[in-house]
Tab-separated table of C-alpha atoms in Angstrom:
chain	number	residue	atom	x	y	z
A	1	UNK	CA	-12.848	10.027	-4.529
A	2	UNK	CA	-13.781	9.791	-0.967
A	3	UNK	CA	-16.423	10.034	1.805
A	4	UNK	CA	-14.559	11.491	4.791
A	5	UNK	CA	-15.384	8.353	6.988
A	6	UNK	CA	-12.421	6.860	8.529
A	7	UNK	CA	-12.055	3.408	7.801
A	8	UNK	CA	-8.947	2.996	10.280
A	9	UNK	CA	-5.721	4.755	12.229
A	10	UNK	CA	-2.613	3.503	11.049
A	11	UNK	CA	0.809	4.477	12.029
A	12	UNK	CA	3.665	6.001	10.635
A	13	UNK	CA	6.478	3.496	10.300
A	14	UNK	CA	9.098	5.921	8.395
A	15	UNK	CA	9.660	8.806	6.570
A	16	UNK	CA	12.435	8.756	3.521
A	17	UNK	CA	12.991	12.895	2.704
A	18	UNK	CA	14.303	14.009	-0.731
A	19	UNK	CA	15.309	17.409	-0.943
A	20	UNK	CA	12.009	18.619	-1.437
A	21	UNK	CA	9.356	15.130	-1.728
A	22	UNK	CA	9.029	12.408	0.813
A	23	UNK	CA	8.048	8.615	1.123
A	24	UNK	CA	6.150	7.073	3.902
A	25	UNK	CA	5.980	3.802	4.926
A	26	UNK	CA	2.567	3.112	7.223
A	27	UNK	CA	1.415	0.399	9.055
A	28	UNK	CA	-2.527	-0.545	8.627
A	29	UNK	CA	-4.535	-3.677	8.658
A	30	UNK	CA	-8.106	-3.559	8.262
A	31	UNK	CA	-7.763	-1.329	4.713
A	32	UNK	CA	-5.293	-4.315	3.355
A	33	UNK	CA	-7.148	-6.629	2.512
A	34	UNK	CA	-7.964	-5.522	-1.490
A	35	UNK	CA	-5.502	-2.775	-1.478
A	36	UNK	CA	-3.098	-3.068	-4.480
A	37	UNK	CA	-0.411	-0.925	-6.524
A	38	UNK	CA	-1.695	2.208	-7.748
A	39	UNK	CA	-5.018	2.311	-5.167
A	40	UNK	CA	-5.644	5.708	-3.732
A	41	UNK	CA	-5.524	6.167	-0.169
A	42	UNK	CA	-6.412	9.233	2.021
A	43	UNK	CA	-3.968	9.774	4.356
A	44	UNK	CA	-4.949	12.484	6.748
A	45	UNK	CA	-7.105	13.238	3.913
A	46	UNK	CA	-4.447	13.930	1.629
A	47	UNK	CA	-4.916	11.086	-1.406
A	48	UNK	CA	-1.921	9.361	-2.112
A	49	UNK	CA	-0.493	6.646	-4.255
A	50	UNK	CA	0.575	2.939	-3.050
A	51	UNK	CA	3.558	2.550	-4.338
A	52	UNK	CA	3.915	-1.182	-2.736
A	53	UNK	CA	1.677	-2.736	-0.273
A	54	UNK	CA	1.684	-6.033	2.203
A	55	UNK	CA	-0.596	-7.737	4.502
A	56	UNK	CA	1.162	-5.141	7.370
A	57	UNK	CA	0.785	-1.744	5.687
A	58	UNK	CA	1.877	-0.013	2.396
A	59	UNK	CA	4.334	2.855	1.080
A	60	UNK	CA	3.460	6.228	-0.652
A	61	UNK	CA	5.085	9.027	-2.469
A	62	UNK	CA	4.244	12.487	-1.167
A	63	UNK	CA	5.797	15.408	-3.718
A	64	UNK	CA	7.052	18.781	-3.024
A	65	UNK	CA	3.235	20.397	-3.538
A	66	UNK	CA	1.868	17.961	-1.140
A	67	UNK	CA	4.262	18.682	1.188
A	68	UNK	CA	3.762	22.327	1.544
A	69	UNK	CA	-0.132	22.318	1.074
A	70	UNK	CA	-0.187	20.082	4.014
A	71	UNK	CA	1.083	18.829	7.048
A	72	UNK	CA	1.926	15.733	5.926
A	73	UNK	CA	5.655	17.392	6.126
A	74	UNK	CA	5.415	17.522	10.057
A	75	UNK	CA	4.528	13.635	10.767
A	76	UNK	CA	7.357	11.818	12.309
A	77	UNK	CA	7.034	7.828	13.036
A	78	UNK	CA	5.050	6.776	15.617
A	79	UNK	CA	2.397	9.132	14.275
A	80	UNK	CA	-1.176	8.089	13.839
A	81	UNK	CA	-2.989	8.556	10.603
A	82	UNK	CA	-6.103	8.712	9.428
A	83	UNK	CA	-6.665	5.936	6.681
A	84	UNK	CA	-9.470	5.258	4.229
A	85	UNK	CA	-9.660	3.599	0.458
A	86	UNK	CA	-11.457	5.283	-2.127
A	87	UNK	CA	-14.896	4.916	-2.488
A	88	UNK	CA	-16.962	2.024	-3.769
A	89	UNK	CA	-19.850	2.847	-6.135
A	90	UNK	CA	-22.178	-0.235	-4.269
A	91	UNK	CA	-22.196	1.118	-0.786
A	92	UNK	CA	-23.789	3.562	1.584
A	93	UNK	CA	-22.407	7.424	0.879
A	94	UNK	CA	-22.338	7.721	4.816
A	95	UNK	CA	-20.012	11.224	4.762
A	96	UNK	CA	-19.465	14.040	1.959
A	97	UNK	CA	-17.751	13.755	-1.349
A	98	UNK	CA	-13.866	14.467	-0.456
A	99	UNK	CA	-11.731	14.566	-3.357
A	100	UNK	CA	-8.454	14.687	-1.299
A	101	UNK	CA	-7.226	17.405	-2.582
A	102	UNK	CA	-6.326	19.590	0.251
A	103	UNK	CA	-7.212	23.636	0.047
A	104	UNK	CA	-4.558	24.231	3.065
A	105	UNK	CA	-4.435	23.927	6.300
A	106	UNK	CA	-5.837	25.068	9.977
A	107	UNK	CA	-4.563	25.385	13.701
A	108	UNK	CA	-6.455	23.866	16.664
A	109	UNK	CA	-7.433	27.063	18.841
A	110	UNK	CA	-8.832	25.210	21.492
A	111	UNK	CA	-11.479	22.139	22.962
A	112	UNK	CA	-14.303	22.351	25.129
A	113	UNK	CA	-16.299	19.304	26.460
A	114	UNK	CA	-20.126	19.461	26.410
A	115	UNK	CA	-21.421	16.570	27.775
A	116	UNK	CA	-20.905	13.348	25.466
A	117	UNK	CA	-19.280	15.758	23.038
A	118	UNK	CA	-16.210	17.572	22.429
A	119	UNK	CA	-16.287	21.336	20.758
A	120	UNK	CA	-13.061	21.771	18.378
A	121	UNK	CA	-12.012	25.541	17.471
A	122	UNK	CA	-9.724	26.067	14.482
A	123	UNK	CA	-8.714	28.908	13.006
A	124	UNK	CA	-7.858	29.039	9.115
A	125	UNK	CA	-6.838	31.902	6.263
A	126	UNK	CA	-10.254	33.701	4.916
A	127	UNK	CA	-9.250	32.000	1.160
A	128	UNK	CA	-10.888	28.829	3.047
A	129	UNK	CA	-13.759	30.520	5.541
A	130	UNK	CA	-15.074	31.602	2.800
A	131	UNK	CA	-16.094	28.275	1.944
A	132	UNK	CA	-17.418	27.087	5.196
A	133	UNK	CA	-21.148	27.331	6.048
A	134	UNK	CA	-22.789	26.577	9.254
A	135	UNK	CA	-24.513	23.150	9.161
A	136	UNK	CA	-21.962	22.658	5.980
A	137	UNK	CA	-19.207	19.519	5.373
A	138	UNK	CA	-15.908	20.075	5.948
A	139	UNK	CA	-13.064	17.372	5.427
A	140	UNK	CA	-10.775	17.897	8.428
A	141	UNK	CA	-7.694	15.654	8.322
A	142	UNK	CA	-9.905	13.259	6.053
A	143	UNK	CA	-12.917	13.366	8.522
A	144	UNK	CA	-16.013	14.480	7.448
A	145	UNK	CA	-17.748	16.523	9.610
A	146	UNK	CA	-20.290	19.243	9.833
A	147	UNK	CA	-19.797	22.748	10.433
A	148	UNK	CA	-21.552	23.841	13.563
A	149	UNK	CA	-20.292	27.413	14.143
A	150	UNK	CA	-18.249	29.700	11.836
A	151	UNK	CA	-17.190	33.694	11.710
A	152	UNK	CA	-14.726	35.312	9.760
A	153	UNK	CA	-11.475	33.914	11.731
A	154	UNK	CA	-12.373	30.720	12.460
A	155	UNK	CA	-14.615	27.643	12.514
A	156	UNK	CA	-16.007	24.850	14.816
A	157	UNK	CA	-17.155	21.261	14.457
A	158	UNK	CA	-18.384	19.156	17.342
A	159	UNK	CA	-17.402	15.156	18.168
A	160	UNK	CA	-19.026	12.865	19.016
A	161	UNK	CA	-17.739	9.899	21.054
A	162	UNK	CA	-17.283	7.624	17.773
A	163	UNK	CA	-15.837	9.751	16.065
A	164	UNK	CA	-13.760	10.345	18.592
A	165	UNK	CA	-12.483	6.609	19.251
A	166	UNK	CA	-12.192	6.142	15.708
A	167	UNK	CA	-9.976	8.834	14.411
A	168	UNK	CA	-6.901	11.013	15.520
A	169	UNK	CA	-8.494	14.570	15.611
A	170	UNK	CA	-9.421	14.577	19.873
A	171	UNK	CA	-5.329	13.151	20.193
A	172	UNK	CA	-4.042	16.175	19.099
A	173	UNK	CA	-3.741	19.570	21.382
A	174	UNK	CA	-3.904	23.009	21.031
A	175	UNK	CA	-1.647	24.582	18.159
A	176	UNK	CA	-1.220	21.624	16.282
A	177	UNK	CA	-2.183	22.059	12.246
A	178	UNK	CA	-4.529	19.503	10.548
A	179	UNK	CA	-5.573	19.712	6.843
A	180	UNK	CA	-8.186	20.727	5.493
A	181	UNK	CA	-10.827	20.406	2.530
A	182	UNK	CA	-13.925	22.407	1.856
A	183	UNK	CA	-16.755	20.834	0.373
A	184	UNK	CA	-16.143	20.607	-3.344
A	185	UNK	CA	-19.612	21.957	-4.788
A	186	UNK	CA	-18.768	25.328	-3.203
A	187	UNK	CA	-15.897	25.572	-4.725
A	188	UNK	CA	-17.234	25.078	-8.457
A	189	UNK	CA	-20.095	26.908	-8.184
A	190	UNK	CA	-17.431	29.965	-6.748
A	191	UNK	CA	-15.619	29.098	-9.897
A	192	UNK	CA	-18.451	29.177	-12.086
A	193	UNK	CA	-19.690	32.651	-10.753
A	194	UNK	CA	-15.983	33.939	-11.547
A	195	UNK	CA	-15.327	35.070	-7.449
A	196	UNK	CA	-11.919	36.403	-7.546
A	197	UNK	CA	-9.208	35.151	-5.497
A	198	UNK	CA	-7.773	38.791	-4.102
A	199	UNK	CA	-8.691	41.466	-1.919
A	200	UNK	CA	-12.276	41.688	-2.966
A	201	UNK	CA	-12.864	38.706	-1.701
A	202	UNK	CA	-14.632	40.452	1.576
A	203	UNK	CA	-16.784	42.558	-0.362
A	204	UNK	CA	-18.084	39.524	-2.651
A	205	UNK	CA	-17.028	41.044	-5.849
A	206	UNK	CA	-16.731	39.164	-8.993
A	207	UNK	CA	-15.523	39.972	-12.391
A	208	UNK	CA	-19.109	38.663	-13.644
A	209	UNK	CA	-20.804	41.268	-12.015
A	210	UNK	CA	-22.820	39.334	-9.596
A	211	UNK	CA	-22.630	39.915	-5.950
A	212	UNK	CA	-24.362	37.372	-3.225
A	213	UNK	CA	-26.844	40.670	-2.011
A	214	UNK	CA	-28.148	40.461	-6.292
A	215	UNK	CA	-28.590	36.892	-5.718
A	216	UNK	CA	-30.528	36.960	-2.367
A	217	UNK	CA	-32.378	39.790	-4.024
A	218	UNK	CA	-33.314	37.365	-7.316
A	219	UNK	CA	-34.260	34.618	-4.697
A	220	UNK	CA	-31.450	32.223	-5.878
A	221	UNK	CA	-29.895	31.769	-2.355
C-alpha cells in the first residue's frame, strides 16, 4: 500500500524484454537505504517487486499484464521515474491510499500556467471518469493529487511548484500517456452496489436496481 507522495525520481538504467514481460534495472538513492528483496516499490505508480537491490538502485520484474495495463512498456533508459516504498504504519498519511494497482491509462491533452501553478488536461476511457470526482484523489503516475475539474472526456489536476520539482509529471508534453489509479473506496463501494461494467454504464444502471437519482432521492449521497 501507498500514499501517492513521491519519495524520489530515479532513472531508468535498462530494460531486459521477454517476449511478452520485462525487467528493469533503476537507479535511486534516497529510497535505498532499508529497501530489501521482496519490498514493494511504486514505480510510476505501478507496485513492483525488488528482485535485487544495492546502495545505487534495484531491479524489478514487470509481467505481461503490467505491461499492457500501463506504460511501463514505453520507458526506455534514461527515463525518469517516479519512486516511493510502501507505506509505514508510524507516519503521517500525507496523500491518498494508492494500492498500485493501475485501472489504465490517460493522455496529456494539454498545460496551462496560472500563476505559481500549472493546469494539466488528460483525457481517459469513461470505464475510469466514472470514478473521478471534482475535489476527489486521483493517483497519476504514482502522484496523488486532487481532482480539480472533470466532464465526461476528460479530467484536470493542478501543480503546484513542489510538486512540480519533485516528480516527473510537468517533464512530460502533450500526448504522452501516464498511468493512472482512481481512488480505491469508489471503486468498492461501485462493486458493492453491483454497477455494471457495459453500456449502461452512462445511464447508471445496476443489476441491483439502484440508480444514483434513488439514492440522491433517499438522501444517501
Amino acid at each position: 500500500m501507498f500514499t501517492g507522495i513521491i519519495e524520489e525520481t530515479g532513472t531508468i538504467k535498462s530494460i531486459k524484454k521477454g517476449s511478452r514481460s520485462a525487467s528493469l534495472s533503476i537507479s535511486a538513492k534516497n529510497i535505498m537505504d532499508d529497501v530489501k528483496v521482496g519490498d514493494s516499490i511504486a514505480v510510476n505508480g505501478v507496485c513492483l517487486t525488488a528482485t535485487s537491490v544495492s546502495t545505487s538502485g534495484f531491479t524489478a520484474d514487470v509481467m505481461a499484464e503490467t505491461l499492457r495495463r500501463s506504460s511501463l512498456g514505453a520507458l526506455n533508459p534514461g527515463d525518469k521515474v517516479n519512486l516511493e516504498r510502501a507505506m509505514l504504519m508510524n507516519g503521517r498519511f500525507g496523500g491518498h491510499i494508492v494500492s498500485g494497482h493501475i485501472d489504465g491509462t490517460g493522455e496529456i491533452s494539454s498545460f496551462e500556467k496560472e500563476d505559481n501553478a500549472v493546469w494539466v488536461t488528460i483525457s481517459t476511457d469513461k470505464t475510469i471518469l466514472k470514478y473521478i470526482i471534482q475535489k476527489g484523489s486521483i493517483a497519476i503516475d504514482g502522484i496523488s493529487l486532487t481532482v480539480a475539474y472533470v466532464d465526461d472526456k476528460v479530467f484536470k489536476v493542478s501543480i503546484i511548484p513542489h510538486t512540480a520539482q519533485e516528480t516527473t509529471l510537468l517533464s512530460k508534453k502533450k500526448g504522452d500517456i501516464v498511468n493512472l489509479e482512481n481512488d480505491i473506496v469508489g471503486k468498492y463501494i461501485d462493486k458493492l452496489l453491483g454497477f455494471k461494467y457495459d453500456s449502461d454504464i452512462d445511464n447508471n444502471k445496476n443489476s441491483s436496481g439502484l440508480t444514483m437519482d434513488s439514492l440522491m432521492e433517499n438522501g444517501f449521497i
